[in-house]
PDB file of C-alpha atoms in Angstrom:
ATOM      1  CA  UNK A   1     168.523 103.026  89.458  1.00 49.00           C
ATOM      2  CA  UNK A   2     166.595  99.885  88.503  1.00 52.00           C
ATOM      3  CA  UNK A   3     169.267  98.723  86.084  1.00 65.00           C
ATOM      4  CA  UNK A   4     172.062  98.542  88.683  1.00 69.00           C
ATOM      5  CA  UNK A   5     169.858  97.087  91.405  1.00 66.00           C
ATOM      6  CA  UNK A   6     169.910  93.659  89.761  1.00 67.00           C
ATOM      7  CA  UNK A   7     173.688  93.535  90.281  1.00 71.00           C
ATOM      8  CA  UNK A   8     173.626  94.579  93.936  1.00 76.00           C
ATOM      9  CA  UNK A   9     174.073  91.278  95.736  1.00 77.00           C
ATOM     10  CA  UNK A  10     175.912  90.877  99.039  1.00 79.00           C
ATOM     11  CA  UNK A  11     179.418  90.913  97.493  1.00 81.00           C
ATOM     12  CA  UNK A  12     178.683  93.879  95.248  1.00 82.00           C
ATOM     13  CA  UNK A  13     177.183  95.839  98.126  1.00 82.00           C
ATOM     14  CA  UNK A  14     180.412  95.242 100.032  1.00 83.00           C
ATOM     15  CA  UNK A  15     182.466  96.486  97.047  1.00 85.00           C
ATOM     16  CA  UNK A  16     180.274  99.564  96.639  1.00 85.00           C
ATOM     17  CA  UNK A  17     180.562 100.347 100.346  1.00 84.00           C
ATOM     18  CA  UNK A  18     184.337 100.216  99.993  1.00 87.00           C
ATOM     19  CA  UNK A  19     184.444 102.925  97.315  1.00 89.00           C
ATOM     20  CA  UNK A  20     181.292 104.884  98.254  1.00 89.00           C
ATOM     21  CA  UNK A  21     183.176 107.859  99.670  1.00 90.00           C
ATOM     22  CA  UNK A  22     185.147 108.384  96.431  1.00 92.00           C
ATOM     23  CA  UNK A  23     182.028 108.543  94.267  1.00 91.00           C
ATOM     24  CA  UNK A  24     180.590 111.809  92.980  1.00 94.00           C
ATOM     25  CA  UNK A  25     177.376 112.961  94.713  1.00 92.00           C
ATOM     26  CA  UNK A  26     175.219 112.068  91.694  1.00 93.00           C
ATOM     27  CA  UNK A  27     176.541 108.501  91.706  1.00 91.00           C
ATOM     28  CA  UNK A  28     176.017 108.269  95.468  1.00 91.00           C
ATOM     29  CA  UNK A  29     172.404 109.278  94.965  1.00 91.00           C
ATOM     30  CA  UNK A  30     171.965 106.658  92.247  1.00 90.00           C
ATOM     31  CA  UNK A  31     173.435 103.955  94.482  1.00 89.00           C
ATOM     32  CA  UNK A  32     171.209 104.952  97.408  1.00 89.00           C
ATOM     33  CA  UNK A  33     168.103 105.103  95.225  1.00 88.00           C
ATOM     34  CA  UNK A  34     169.010 101.733  93.687  1.00 87.00           C
ATOM     35  CA  UNK A  35     168.643 100.246  97.164  1.00 86.00           C
ATOM     36  CA  UNK A  36     164.896 100.748  96.796  1.00 84.00           C
ATOM     37  CA  UNK A  37     164.861  98.238  93.929  1.00 82.00           C
ATOM     38  CA  UNK A  38     167.147  95.616  95.445  1.00 80.00           C
ATOM     39  CA  UNK A  39     165.212  92.358  95.944  1.00 79.00           C
ATOM     40  CA  UNK A  40     164.229  91.697  99.559  1.00 79.00           C
ATOM     41  CA  UNK A  41     166.344  88.561  99.699  1.00 80.00           C
ATOM     42  CA  UNK A  42     169.458  90.553  98.760  1.00 78.00           C
ATOM     43  CA  UNK A  43     168.545  93.250 101.297  1.00 80.00           C
ATOM     44  CA  UNK A  44     168.307  90.661 104.054  1.00 82.00           C
ATOM     45  CA  UNK A  45     171.557  88.976 103.024  1.00 83.00           C
ATOM     46  CA  UNK A  46     173.442  92.276 102.777  1.00 82.00           C
ATOM     47  CA  UNK A  47     171.763  94.028 105.688  1.00 86.00           C
ATOM     48  CA  UNK A  48     175.046  95.135 107.274  1.00 88.00           C
ATOM     49  CA  UNK A  49     176.368  96.475 103.956  1.00 87.00           C
ATOM     50  CA  UNK A  50     173.134  98.350 103.269  1.00 87.00           C
ATOM     51  CA  UNK A  51     173.193  99.848 106.760  1.00 89.00           C
ATOM     52  CA  UNK A  52     176.850 100.827 106.235  1.00 90.00           C
ATOM     53  CA  UNK A  53     176.038 102.497 102.881  1.00 90.00           C
ATOM     54  CA  UNK A  54     173.182 104.451 104.450  1.00 90.00           C
ATOM     55  CA  UNK A  55     175.371 105.566 107.370  1.00 91.00           C
ATOM     56  CA  UNK A  56     178.057 106.704 104.935  1.00 92.00           C
ATOM     57  CA  UNK A  57     175.398 108.620 103.020  1.00 91.00           C
ATOM     58  CA  UNK A  58     174.169 110.324 106.170  1.00 88.00           C
ATOM     59  CA  UNK A  59     177.735 111.440 106.975  1.00 89.00           C
ATOM     60  CA  UNK A  60     178.307 112.790 103.456  1.00 89.00           C
ATOM     61  CA  UNK A  61     178.932 116.504 102.890  1.00 90.00           C
ATOM     62  CA  UNK A  62     176.361 116.753 100.072  1.00 89.00           C
ATOM     63  CA  UNK A  63     172.948 117.746 101.427  1.00 85.00           C
ATOM     64  CA  UNK A  64     170.988 115.725  98.865  1.00 87.00           C
ATOM     65  CA  UNK A  65     172.916 112.555  99.674  1.00 90.00           C
ATOM     66  CA  UNK A  66     172.246 113.168 103.392  1.00 88.00           C
ATOM     67  CA  UNK A  67     168.530 113.704 102.754  1.00 86.00           C
ATOM     68  CA  UNK A  68     168.119 110.530 100.678  1.00 87.00           C
ATOM     69  CA  UNK A  69     170.144 108.531 103.215  1.00 88.00           C
ATOM     70  CA  UNK A  70     167.962 109.902 106.012  1.00 85.00           C
ATOM     71  CA  UNK A  71     164.843 108.773 104.164  1.00 85.00           C
ATOM     72  CA  UNK A  72     166.378 105.314 103.618  1.00 87.00           C
ATOM     73  CA  UNK A  73     167.659 104.979 107.214  1.00 85.00           C
ATOM     74  CA  UNK A  74     165.182 102.274 108.386  1.00 83.00           C
ATOM     75  CA  UNK A  75     165.409 100.346 105.082  1.00 82.00           C
ATOM     76  CA  UNK A  76     168.117  97.911 106.212  1.00 78.00           C
ATOM     77  CA  UNK A  77     166.567  96.988 109.546  1.00 79.00           C
ATOM     78  CA  UNK A  78     162.831  97.238 108.878  1.00 78.00           C
ATOM     79  CA  UNK A  79     162.455  97.354 105.096  1.00 75.00           C
ATOM     80  CA  UNK A  80     160.556 100.648 105.330  1.00 75.00           C
ATOM     81  CA  UNK A  81     161.273 104.294 104.649  1.00 75.00           C
ATOM     82  CA  UNK A  82     161.598 107.147 107.114  1.00 74.00           C
ATOM     83  CA  UNK A  83     158.186 108.802 107.010  1.00 67.00           C
ATOM     84  CA  UNK A  84     158.583 111.128 109.990  1.00 69.00           C
ATOM     85  CA  UNK A  85     158.905 114.858 109.475  1.00 61.00           C
ATOM     86  CA  UNK A  86     162.386 115.174 107.969  1.00 62.00           C
ATOM     87  CA  UNK A  87     162.554 118.901 108.586  1.00 52.00           C
ATOM     88  CA  UNK A  88     162.770 118.292 112.326  1.00 55.00           C
ATOM     89  CA  UNK A  89     165.838 116.038 112.060  1.00 59.00           C
ATOM     90  CA  UNK A  90     168.153 118.314 110.064  1.00 66.00           C
ATOM     91  CA  UNK A  91     167.819 122.076 109.571  1.00 68.00           C
ATOM     92  CA  UNK A  92     169.131 121.843 105.998  1.00 69.00           C
ATOM     93  CA  UNK A  93     166.343 119.419 105.110  1.00 73.00           C
ATOM     94  CA  UNK A  94     163.741 122.162 105.596  1.00 76.00           C
ATOM     95  CA  UNK A  95     165.175 124.280 102.786  1.00 78.00           C
ATOM     96  CA  UNK A  96     165.536 121.262 100.509  1.00 76.00           C
ATOM     97  CA  UNK A  97     161.979 120.083 101.094  1.00 75.00           C
ATOM     98  CA  UNK A  98     160.749 123.629 100.367  1.00 80.00           C
ATOM     99  CA  UNK A  99     162.804 123.565  97.157  1.00 79.00           C
ATOM    100  CA  UNK A 100     161.149 120.280  96.108  1.00 76.00           C
ATOM    101  CA  UNK A 101     157.656 121.597  96.895  1.00 79.00           C
ATOM    102  CA  UNK A 102     158.288 124.775  94.896  1.00 82.00           C
ATOM    103  CA  UNK A 103     159.536 122.746  91.929  1.00 79.00           C
ATOM    104  CA  UNK A 104     156.441 120.527  92.092  1.00 76.00           C
ATOM    105  CA  UNK A 105     154.126 123.561  92.149  1.00 80.00           C
ATOM    106  CA  UNK A 106     155.703 124.849  88.939  1.00 80.00           C
ATOM    107  CA  UNK A 107     155.427 121.470  87.196  1.00 75.00           C
ATOM    108  CA  UNK A 108     152.343 120.422  85.280  1.00 73.00           C
ATOM    109  CA  UNK A 109     150.721 117.301  86.720  1.00 68.00           C
ATOM    110  CA  UNK A 110     150.900 115.562  83.363  1.00 66.00           C
ATOM    111  CA  UNK A 111     154.714 115.913  83.390  1.00 68.00           C
ATOM    112  CA  UNK A 112     154.890 113.926  86.628  1.00 68.00           C
ATOM    113  CA  UNK A 113     153.430 110.833  84.979  1.00 70.00           C
ATOM    114  CA  UNK A 114     155.655 108.258  83.293  1.00 70.00           C
ATOM    115  CA  UNK A 115     156.161 108.595  79.541  1.00 73.00           C
ATOM    116  CA  UNK A 116     154.122 105.485  78.798  1.00 76.00           C
ATOM    117  CA  UNK A 117     151.022 106.857  80.585  1.00 75.00           C
ATOM    118  CA  UNK A 118     149.161 107.916  77.398  1.00 78.00           C
ATOM    119  CA  UNK A 119     149.422 104.367  76.068  1.00 81.00           C
ATOM    120  CA  UNK A 120     148.133 102.541  79.171  1.00 78.00           C
ATOM    121  CA  UNK A 121     144.602 101.328  79.641  1.00 81.00           C
ATOM    122  CA  UNK A 122     142.572 102.861  82.456  1.00 79.00           C
ATOM    123  CA  UNK A 123     143.259 100.016  84.917  1.00 82.00           C
ATOM    124  CA  UNK A 124     147.028 100.157  84.482  1.00 79.00           C
ATOM    125  CA  UNK A 125     147.035 103.963  84.592  1.00 75.00           C
ATOM    126  CA  UNK A 126     144.975 103.869  87.792  1.00 77.00           C
ATOM    127  CA  UNK A 127     147.524 101.493  89.304  1.00 74.00           C
ATOM    128  CA  UNK A 128     150.472 103.752  88.413  1.00 70.00           C
ATOM    129  CA  UNK A 129     148.971 107.203  88.946  1.00 70.00           C
ATOM    130  CA  UNK A 130     146.238 106.454  91.457  1.00 71.00           C
ATOM    131  CA  UNK A 131     142.538 106.611  90.858  1.00 71.00           C
ATOM    132  CA  UNK A 132     140.979 109.772  89.531  1.00 70.00           C
ATOM    133  CA  UNK A 133     138.736 111.875  91.657  1.00 70.00           C
ATOM    134  CA  UNK A 134     135.183 111.903  90.353  1.00 70.00           C
ATOM    135  CA  UNK A 135     134.216 115.086  88.532  1.00 69.00           C
ATOM    136  CA  UNK A 136     131.823 117.231  90.518  1.00 69.00           C
ATOM    137  CA  UNK A 137     128.557 117.883  88.717  1.00 67.00           C
ATOM    138  CA  UNK A 138     128.126 121.649  88.660  1.00 65.00           C
ATOM    139  CA  UNK A 139     124.868 121.707  86.759  1.00 65.00           C
ATOM    140  CA  UNK A 140     121.852 119.482  86.991  1.00 62.00           C
ATOM    141  CA  UNK A 141     122.059 117.146  84.065  1.00 63.00           C
ATOM    142  CA  UNK A 142     118.468 115.930  84.135  1.00 73.00           C
ATOM    143  CA  UNK A 143     115.416 118.037  83.416  1.00 77.00           C
ATOM    144  CA  UNK A 144     112.794 118.279  86.113  1.00 77.00           C
ATOM    145  CA  UNK A 145     109.848 115.985  85.537  1.00 85.00           C
ATOM    146  CA  UNK A 146     106.546 117.215  84.148  1.00 89.00           C
ATOM    147  CA  UNK A 147     104.909 116.693  87.539  1.00 90.00           C
ATOM    148  CA  UNK A 148     107.540 118.864  89.213  1.00 88.00           C
ATOM    149  CA  UNK A 149     107.006 121.653  86.680  1.00 89.00           C
ATOM    150  CA  UNK A 150     103.232 121.451  87.113  1.00 93.00           C
ATOM    151  CA  UNK A 151     103.525 121.525  90.917  1.00 93.00           C
ATOM    152  CA  UNK A 152     105.808 124.566  90.730  1.00 92.00           C
ATOM    153  CA  UNK A 153     103.398 126.406  88.414  1.00 93.00           C
ATOM    154  CA  UNK A 154     100.385 125.629  90.632  1.00 93.00           C
ATOM    155  CA  UNK A 155     102.243 126.799  93.758  1.00 93.00           C
ATOM    156  CA  UNK A 156     103.274 130.013  91.988  1.00 93.00           C
ATOM    157  CA  UNK A 157      99.703 130.746  90.933  1.00 93.00           C
ATOM    158  CA  UNK A 158      98.425 129.985  94.441  1.00 92.00           C
ATOM    159  CA  UNK A 159     100.885 132.494  95.946  1.00 92.00           C
ATOM    160  CA  UNK A 160      99.826 135.130  93.383  1.00 91.00           C
ATOM    161  CA  UNK A 161      96.163 134.583  94.237  1.00 90.00           C
ATOM    162  CA  UNK A 162      96.913 134.830  97.973  1.00 89.00           C
ATOM    163  CA  UNK A 163      98.797 138.078  97.422  1.00 88.00           C
ATOM    164  CA  UNK A 164      95.942 139.540  95.365  1.00 87.00           C
ATOM    165  CA  UNK A 165      93.403 138.511  98.008  1.00 86.00           C
ATOM    166  CA  UNK A 166      95.510 140.023 100.789  1.00 83.00           C
ATOM    167  CA  UNK A 167      95.889 143.283  98.825  1.00 82.00           C
ATOM    168  CA  UNK A 168      92.160 143.479  98.094  1.00 81.00           C
ATOM    169  CA  UNK A 169      91.307 142.855 101.785  1.00 76.00           C
ATOM    170  CA  UNK A 170      93.636 145.650 102.878  1.00 77.00           C
ATOM    171  CA  UNK A 171      91.988 148.057 100.410  1.00 76.00           C
ATOM    172  CA  UNK A 172      88.479 147.220 101.684  1.00 76.00           C
ATOM    173  CA  UNK A 173      89.494 147.653 105.316  1.00 74.00           C
ATOM    174  CA  UNK A 174      91.564 150.767 104.682  1.00 62.00           C
TER     175      UNK A 174
END
């Protein structure tokens, strides 16, 4: 999608809009996703063409093209994506979103990262993949101090002495 976005200027967007309906669904998806990478200046210049492409995508018979177009709907006017609950707008979107979630559950997290991830330094990887969550310490890593051990031993002995004294008092009284 990034490779064709460099060529999508105002004239090219107009040409693509003219033949959009004849394209196969996979190509329609690539064109719609390429809109995400179009420079802002080109988006502003070709705002009517972008809006026309998105409308054509929303009217398409392929469900995936409709879903992507629905997500891109506010792109032409506001430069943002549709972040509202998509399942409420179209009933077919609910099944598709469930399909995506199921596919993500089956995928290992490492497979979702770009191929160059193992070769990046920690700063660049944090920028691409987000920061890592700190690992929770399950075990105490430091030993208790000598004073803490001594205090614990003294308290234990004091409780034993109290128990012995209480037992001996009960025997004398009983």
